[in-house]
Short mmCIF file of C-alpha atoms in Angstrom, two decimals:
data_model
loop_
_atom_site.label_atom_id
_atom_site.label_comp_id
_atom_site.label_asym_id
_atom_site.label_seq_id
_atom_site.Cartn_x
_atom_site.Cartn_y
_atom_site.Cartn_z
CA MET Z 250 260.38 194.46 -24.99
CA PRO Z 251 257.85 192.59 -27.32
CA ALA Z 252 254.68 194.29 -28.07
CA VAL Z 253 251.61 193.76 -26.15
CA LYS Z 254 248.64 193.32 -28.54
CA ASP Z 255 245.00 193.45 -27.69
CA PRO Z 256 243.27 190.53 -29.55
CA THR Z 257 239.78 192.07 -29.57
CA PRO Z 258 238.44 192.30 -33.06
CA VAL Z 259 238.89 195.67 -34.56
CA SER Z 260 237.32 197.69 -37.47
CA PRO Z 261 238.51 196.62 -40.98
CA SER Z 262 240.29 199.74 -41.56
CA ILE Z 263 242.59 199.39 -38.53
CA GLY Z 264 244.88 197.09 -40.35
CA ALA Z 265 246.16 199.91 -42.48
CA MET Z 266 247.83 201.46 -39.35
CA ASN Z 267 250.71 199.05 -39.73
CA SER Z 268 252.06 201.17 -42.65
CA TRP Z 269 251.72 204.46 -40.73
CA PRO Z 270 255.08 206.18 -39.72
CA GLY Z 271 256.16 205.15 -36.51
CA TYR Z 272 253.08 203.06 -35.52
CA ALA Z 273 254.82 199.64 -35.13
CA ARG Z 274 257.61 201.07 -33.16
CA MET Z 275 255.25 202.88 -30.72
CA GLN Z 276 253.17 199.74 -30.20
CA SER Z 277 256.31 197.59 -29.57
CA HIS Z 278 257.64 200.19 -26.95
CA GLN Z 279 254.33 201.21 -25.43
CA ILE Z 280 255.20 199.92 -21.95
CA LEU Z 281 258.39 202.01 -22.02
CA LEU Z 282 256.46 205.03 -23.10
CA TYR Z 283 254.03 204.68 -20.44
CA LEU Z 284 256.75 204.55 -17.77
CA LEU Z 285 258.19 207.65 -19.45
CA ALA Z 286 254.91 209.39 -19.01
CA ILE Z 287 254.70 208.52 -15.39
CA ALA Z 288 258.19 209.75 -14.87
CA ALA Z 289 257.31 213.04 -16.62
CA GLY Z 290 254.25 213.33 -14.31
CA VAL Z 291 256.32 212.85 -11.48
CA LEU Z 292 258.82 215.59 -12.48
CA THR Z 293 256.20 217.94 -13.44
CA GLY Z 294 254.14 217.61 -10.36
CA LEU Z 295 257.10 217.84 -8.09
CA ALA Z 296 258.68 220.93 -9.91
CA LEU Z 297 255.37 222.76 -10.52
CA PRO Z 298 252.87 221.93 -8.00
CA ALA Z 299 250.68 224.93 -8.95
CA ALA Z 300 249.94 222.94 -12.26
CA ALA Z 301 248.21 220.20 -10.33
CA PRO Z 302 244.53 221.75 -10.74
CA ALA Z 303 244.93 221.95 -14.51
CA LEU Z 304 246.32 218.41 -14.76
CA GLN Z 305 243.52 217.27 -12.55
CA SER Z 306 240.79 218.76 -14.76
CA ALA Z 307 242.55 217.09 -17.84
CA ILE Z 308 242.25 213.47 -16.44
CA ASN Z 309 238.59 212.73 -17.45
CA PRO Z 310 238.81 214.23 -20.93
CA PHE Z 311 241.94 212.16 -21.67
CA LEU Z 312 240.26 209.12 -19.94
CA ALA Z 313 237.02 209.61 -22.01
CA LEU Z 314 238.82 209.95 -25.30
CA LEU Z 315 241.01 206.82 -24.45
CA LEU Z 316 237.90 204.90 -23.81
CA TYR Z 317 236.19 206.17 -26.93
CA ALA Z 318 239.16 204.82 -28.90
CA THR Z 319 239.11 201.51 -26.98
CA PHE Z 320 235.32 201.03 -27.72
CA LEU Z 321 235.62 201.99 -31.30
CA SER Z 322 237.98 198.83 -31.87
CA MET Z 323 235.25 196.41 -30.30
CA PRO Z 324 232.41 194.88 -32.08
CA LEU Z 325 229.63 196.54 -30.01
CA THR Z 326 226.84 194.91 -31.51
CA LYS Z 327 227.91 191.82 -29.56
CA LEU Z 328 227.81 193.36 -26.17
CA ALA Z 329 224.64 191.67 -25.07
CA GLY Z 330 225.94 188.22 -25.92
CA ALA Z 331 229.14 189.10 -23.72
CA LEU Z 332 226.75 189.98 -20.85
CA GLY Z 333 225.11 186.47 -21.08
CA ASP Z 334 228.46 184.73 -20.22
CA ILE Z 335 227.14 183.57 -16.87
CA ARG Z 336 230.42 181.79 -15.94
CA PHE Z 337 232.59 184.96 -16.50
CA MET Z 338 229.97 187.32 -14.67
CA GLY Z 339 229.86 184.78 -11.78
CA ALA Z 340 233.78 184.69 -11.50
CA LEU Z 341 233.99 188.55 -11.82
CA MET Z 342 231.35 189.06 -9.03
CA LEU Z 343 232.96 186.45 -6.80
CA ALA Z 344 236.38 187.93 -7.23
CA ASN Z 345 235.16 191.59 -6.50
CA PHE Z 346 232.43 191.21 -3.89
CA VAL Z 347 233.47 188.10 -1.88
CA ALA Z 348 237.32 187.64 -2.32
CA VAL Z 349 238.20 191.36 -2.29
CA PRO Z 350 236.31 192.25 0.88
CA LEU Z 351 237.85 189.25 2.69
CA VAL Z 352 241.24 190.16 1.60
CA VAL Z 353 240.68 194.01 2.43
CA PHE Z 354 239.56 192.94 5.96
CA ALA Z 355 242.50 190.83 6.48
CA LEU Z 356 244.99 193.50 5.35
CA THR Z 357 243.41 196.42 7.41
CA ARG Z 358 243.12 194.91 10.72
CA PHE Z 359 246.55 196.38 11.85
CA ILE Z 360 245.42 199.76 10.95
CA ALA Z 361 241.97 199.75 12.41
CA HIS Z 362 243.01 202.11 15.07
CA ASP Z 363 243.68 204.87 12.62
CA LYS Z 364 240.42 206.00 11.34
CA ALA Z 365 241.58 208.36 8.48
CA LEU Z 366 243.90 205.64 7.05
CA LEU Z 367 241.46 202.99 7.51
CA PHE Z 368 238.69 204.86 5.66
CA GLY Z 369 240.88 205.75 2.69
CA VAL Z 370 242.16 202.19 2.31
CA LEU Z 371 238.65 200.69 2.53
CA LEU Z 372 237.00 203.24 0.47
CA VAL Z 373 239.46 202.54 -2.48
CA LEU Z 374 239.99 198.85 -2.16
CA LEU Z 375 236.38 198.05 -1.89
CA ALA Z 376 235.29 199.52 -5.20
CA PRO Z 377 236.20 197.86 -8.42
CA CYS Z 378 237.27 199.96 -11.37
CA VAL Z 379 234.82 200.43 -14.38
CA ASP Z 380 236.80 202.70 -16.63
CA TYR Z 381 240.70 202.18 -17.48
CA VAL Z 382 240.58 198.67 -16.26
CA ILE Z 383 238.92 198.09 -19.78
CA VAL Z 384 241.97 199.56 -21.51
CA PHE Z 385 244.67 197.81 -19.41
CA THR Z 386 242.98 194.50 -19.66
CA GLY Z 387 242.90 194.91 -23.62
CA LEU Z 388 246.62 195.71 -23.52
CA ALA Z 389 247.31 192.38 -21.76
CA GLY Z 390 245.29 190.28 -24.25
CA GLY Z 391 242.28 189.96 -21.83
CA ASP Z 392 238.62 190.14 -22.89
CA SER Z 393 237.93 193.76 -22.62
CA HIS Z 394 234.71 193.23 -24.30
CA LYS Z 395 233.29 191.07 -21.62
CA LEU Z 396 234.50 193.58 -19.08
CA LEU Z 397 232.70 196.41 -20.70
CA ALA Z 398 229.56 194.37 -20.77
CA ALA Z 399 229.97 193.83 -17.07
CA THR Z 400 230.43 197.68 -16.26
CA PRO Z 401 226.70 198.38 -15.17
CA LEU Z 402 226.67 195.35 -12.83
CA LEU Z 403 229.87 196.16 -11.26
CA LEU Z 404 228.91 199.85 -10.79
CA VAL Z 405 225.34 199.21 -9.44
CA SER Z 406 226.74 196.31 -7.06
CA GLN Z 407 229.50 198.51 -5.72
CA VAL Z 408 227.10 201.42 -4.98
CA LEU Z 409 224.78 198.87 -3.03
CA LEU Z 410 227.57 196.98 -1.28
CA LEU Z 411 230.10 199.48 -0.41
CA PRO Z 412 228.10 201.32 2.33
CA VAL Z 413 227.48 197.67 3.85
CA PHE Z 414 231.30 196.67 3.83
CA MET Z 415 232.28 200.12 5.20
CA TYR Z 416 229.81 199.85 7.90
CA LEU Z 417 231.06 196.23 8.73
CA PHE Z 418 234.73 197.06 8.51
CA ALA Z 419 234.81 200.60 10.05
CA GLY Z 420 231.75 200.87 12.12
CA PRO Z 421 228.59 203.05 12.16
CA ALA Z 422 230.68 206.11 11.58
CA THR Z 423 230.59 205.40 7.84
CA THR Z 424 226.81 205.76 7.75
CA GLY Z 425 225.82 208.05 4.88
CA LEU Z 426 229.40 208.19 3.74
CA ILE Z 427 228.68 206.76 0.23
CA GLU Z 428 226.64 209.02 -2.27
CA PRO Z 429 225.76 207.73 -5.78
CA GLU Z 430 226.45 210.76 -7.54
CA PRO Z 431 230.28 210.34 -8.31
CA PHE Z 432 229.45 206.75 -9.62
CA VAL Z 433 226.64 208.20 -11.74
CA ARG Z 434 228.74 210.84 -13.19
CA SER Z 435 231.49 208.33 -13.90
CA LEU Z 436 229.18 205.98 -15.65
CA LEU Z 437 227.69 208.80 -17.73
CA GLY Z 438 230.97 210.61 -18.70
CA LEU Z 439 233.37 207.81 -18.99
CA ILE Z 440 231.26 204.86 -20.12
CA VAL Z 441 227.97 205.92 -21.67
CA LEU Z 442 229.03 208.97 -23.78
CA PRO Z 443 232.18 207.41 -25.19
CA LEU Z 444 230.35 204.23 -25.80
CA ALA Z 445 227.50 205.82 -27.56
CA ALA Z 446 230.05 208.00 -29.68
CA ALA Z 447 232.10 204.80 -30.66
CA ALA Z 448 228.57 203.02 -31.64
CA ILE Z 449 227.55 206.12 -33.78
CA THR Z 450 230.96 206.18 -35.33
CA GLN Z 451 230.83 202.58 -36.15
CA MET Z 452 227.54 203.03 -37.91
CA ILE Z 453 228.68 205.86 -39.87
CA THR Z 454 231.96 204.04 -41.07
CA ARG Z 455 229.87 200.95 -41.98
CA LYS Z 456 227.82 203.18 -44.17
CA TYR Z 457 230.26 205.54 -45.46
CA SER Z 458 233.70 203.90 -46.02
CA GLU Z 459 235.39 207.27 -46.57
CA PHE Z 460 234.97 207.91 -42.59
CA ALA Z 461 236.89 204.65 -41.81
CA VAL Z 462 240.05 207.03 -41.27
CA VAL Z 463 238.41 207.88 -38.01
CA GLY Z 464 238.91 204.37 -36.65
CA ASP Z 465 242.60 204.61 -37.99
CA TRP Z 466 243.28 207.67 -36.03
CA ALA Z 467 241.70 206.39 -33.04
CA ASP Z 468 243.83 203.42 -32.98
CA TYR Z 469 246.85 205.46 -33.71
CA LEU Z 470 246.21 207.72 -30.80
CA MET Z 471 245.66 205.16 -28.24
CA VAL Z 472 249.07 205.06 -27.01
CA PRO Z 473 249.52 208.95 -26.74
CA LEU Z 474 246.10 209.10 -25.04
CA MET Z 475 247.29 206.61 -22.37
CA MET Z 476 250.31 208.63 -21.95
CA GLY Z 477 248.33 211.55 -21.46
CA THR Z 478 246.05 209.91 -18.96
CA LEU Z 479 249.08 208.71 -16.94
CA PHE Z 480 250.81 212.02 -17.03
CA SER Z 481 247.67 213.91 -15.86
CA VAL Z 482 246.93 211.56 -13.03
CA VAL Z 483 250.53 211.19 -11.73
CA GLY Z 484 251.37 214.82 -12.27
CA SER Z 485 248.12 216.20 -10.41
CA GLN Z 486 248.58 213.92 -7.38
CA ILE Z 487 252.40 213.29 -6.77
CA HIS Z 488 253.07 216.49 -4.80
CA GLY Z 489 250.43 215.76 -2.24
CA VAL Z 490 251.68 212.07 -1.73
CA ALA Z 491 255.32 213.05 -1.67
CA ALA Z 492 254.55 215.62 1.06
CA GLN Z 493 253.22 212.91 3.20
CA ILE Z 494 255.10 209.87 2.11
CA SER Z 495 256.40 208.91 5.68
CA SER Z 496 252.70 208.72 6.77
CA LEU Z 497 251.79 206.67 3.80
CA PHE Z 498 254.20 203.75 4.28
CA GLN Z 499 251.62 201.23 5.68
CA ALA Z 500 249.05 202.33 3.02
CA ILE Z 501 251.71 201.79 0.22
CA MET Z 502 252.52 198.16 1.77
CA ILE Z 503 248.81 197.31 1.84
CA PHE Z 504 248.18 198.38 -1.74
CA ALA Z 505 251.23 196.46 -3.05
CA LEU Z 506 250.14 193.34 -1.17
CA PHE Z 507 246.52 193.70 -2.40
CA ILE Z 508 247.83 193.64 -5.87
CA LEU Z 509 250.06 190.65 -5.51
CA LEU Z 510 247.29 188.64 -3.56
CA MET Z 511 244.35 189.44 -5.92
CA VAL Z 512 246.22 188.56 -9.08
CA PHE Z 513 246.46 185.01 -7.88
CA ILE Z 514 243.12 184.78 -6.08
CA ALA Z 515 241.35 186.12 -9.06
CA TRP Z 516 243.06 183.79 -11.31
CA ALA Z 517 242.20 180.74 -8.99
CA ILE Z 518 238.53 181.93 -9.09
CA GLY Z 519 238.60 182.03 -12.89
CA ARG Z 520 240.05 178.65 -12.95
CA ILE Z 521 237.33 177.28 -10.84
CA PHE Z 522 234.71 178.69 -13.32
CA LYS Z 523 236.86 177.07 -16.12
CA LEU Z 524 237.21 180.33 -18.02
CA GLY Z 525 239.39 180.72 -21.18
CA ILE Z 526 242.56 182.60 -21.22
CA GLN Z 527 241.28 185.84 -22.17
CA SER Z 528 238.48 185.71 -19.65
CA LEU Z 529 240.99 184.72 -16.94
CA ARG Z 530 243.15 187.81 -17.63
CA ALA Z 531 240.09 190.11 -17.43
CA VAL Z 532 238.94 188.74 -14.20
CA ALA Z 533 242.52 189.15 -12.79
CA PHE Z 534 242.69 192.72 -13.87
CA SER Z 535 239.19 193.52 -12.57
CA GLY Z 536 240.13 191.92 -9.25
CA VAL Z 537 243.07 194.04 -8.80
CA THR Z 538 242.09 197.52 -10.36
CA ARG Z 539 240.15 199.87 -8.14
CA ASN Z 540 237.79 202.82 -8.63
CA SER Z 541 239.97 205.39 -7.15
CA LEU Z 542 239.30 208.39 -9.62
CA VAL Z 543 235.47 207.85 -8.78
CA VAL Z 544 235.72 207.42 -4.89
CA LEU Z 545 238.15 210.27 -4.66
CA PRO Z 546 235.28 212.89 -4.41
CA LEU Z 547 233.80 210.99 -1.46
CA ALA Z 548 237.19 210.97 0.35
CA LEU Z 549 237.55 214.71 -0.34
CA ALA Z 550 234.13 215.24 1.24
CA LEU Z 551 234.93 213.47 4.45
CA PRO Z 552 235.17 215.66 7.76
CA VAL Z 553 238.52 217.48 8.33
CA GLU Z 554 239.58 214.84 11.01
CA LEU Z 555 239.55 212.23 8.28
CA ALA Z 556 241.01 214.37 5.41
CA PHE Z 557 244.21 212.20 5.26
CA ALA Z 558 241.94 209.51 3.66
CA SER Z 559 241.97 211.44 0.37
CA THR Z 560 245.68 211.30 0.19
CA VAL Z 561 245.49 207.56 0.85
CA VAL Z 562 243.05 207.12 -2.06
CA VAL Z 563 245.62 209.11 -4.32
CA THR Z 564 248.42 207.03 -3.22
CA GLN Z 565 246.57 203.83 -4.21
CA THR Z 566 246.01 205.35 -7.75
CA LEU Z 567 249.89 205.84 -8.15
CA VAL Z 568 250.73 202.44 -6.76
CA GLU Z 569 248.05 200.85 -8.99
CA LEU Z 570 249.29 202.58 -12.29
CA LEU Z 571 252.81 200.88 -11.65
CA GLY Z 572 251.08 197.59 -10.79
CA MET Z 573 249.01 197.74 -13.87
CA LEU Z 574 251.96 198.27 -16.00
CA LEU Z 575 253.83 195.31 -14.59
CA MET Z 576 250.59 193.26 -15.15
CA VAL Z 577 250.25 194.25 -18.82
CA ARG Z 578 253.92 193.04 -19.05
CA PHE Z 579 253.76 189.64 -17.22
CA ILE Z 580 250.15 188.59 -16.93
CA PRO Z 581 250.03 187.25 -20.51
CA ALA Z 582 252.93 184.95 -19.82
CA LEU Z 583 251.80 184.12 -16.37
CA ILE Z 584 248.28 183.10 -17.07
CA ARG Z 585 249.31 181.31 -20.22
CA GLN Z 586 251.70 179.32 -18.26
CA LYS Z 587 249.34 178.74 -15.25
CA SER Z 588 246.49 177.67 -17.48
CA ASN Z 589 248.30 175.09 -19.47
#
C-alpha cells in the first residue's frame, strides 16, 4: 500500500526524519498500523471490559498530543489568511449545516418512532467534527490548515444550530438538551491548548535551532499517537456496542449510508464552489466526520428512557473510524480523478 502523505508545509527540520530508523516504513504502512490498532482495541475491549474506564480516560490525552504534533507541522502564522478563503468557508458551511441536516432527516424517517435511537442518531450526525478530522484530512492530502482555521466557526455554528435541528427533527422533547459546556471544553482542551503549545514551540525553534528536534520527534510520533487514539477509543467502547449489536443494526446502516452519501455530496458542493483538490478533500472529510467524542457527554446525560442514545453515539464513532481509514486510502485517487 503506498504511503499517504500530508502536503501541508512542515518545519525545516522535519526532512531529517527520513533518515531515522523505521520512519519511512512506518509512513508507508500507516493504514495497516491503524487497522492493527483498531483490532487490538477490539480484542482488548472484549477480553478486558474492566479496562474501559482507563482507556476512556486516555482518549483526550492521546488526541491532544496528536493534534499538537499536527499543528506543529503547520505554518500557524498563516491561519488568518486561511480563514479569509470565503469560497472554502462557504462550501464547508453549506455541506455541514444545509446538506447534512437534509440527509440526516431523510435517513432517520423510518426510525422516528424509536425516540432513543432517533435522539442518538440525530445528536451525533448533526454535529461536525472539530478535532481528529484535521488529522485525517492531512493524511489524505487535504487542506488541514484551512480546516483548522474554520474550527471556531464550525463549533459556534453547531452549538447554535444543533438545538434547532433537534427540535425540528425530534420534537419539543429535545428542548434544553444541548449544553455548551462539552463543546467549550473540547475547544479549549483539544484545539486551543495544543494550538498554543504548537505556536510557542514554533517560536522557540525559530529562535533556537537546537530545539528543532522537538519538531522531528513530533513528526516521528504522529503515527504511534494516532494508533494510541484509535486503540483507546475502540477499546473503551467496543464492549458496550457488542452487547447490544442486534439492536444497533439500523443505526449502523444509517451511519454507513451517511458516510457514502456525504462523501459525494460534499465533493459536489466543493466543485460548485470551484475549490482546488486539497480544499475539496477537506470539505469531503468535514462533511463526513462527526463530533461524537464531544456529544457523547450530552447523550450520557439523557433520561434513563433514552439511555440507549449513548450507545448509538459510540457506535457511530466505531463506524466512522473505519470509514475514515477507507477515505484516507481512497479519497486522494477519487477526488483527483473526479476533479480532472
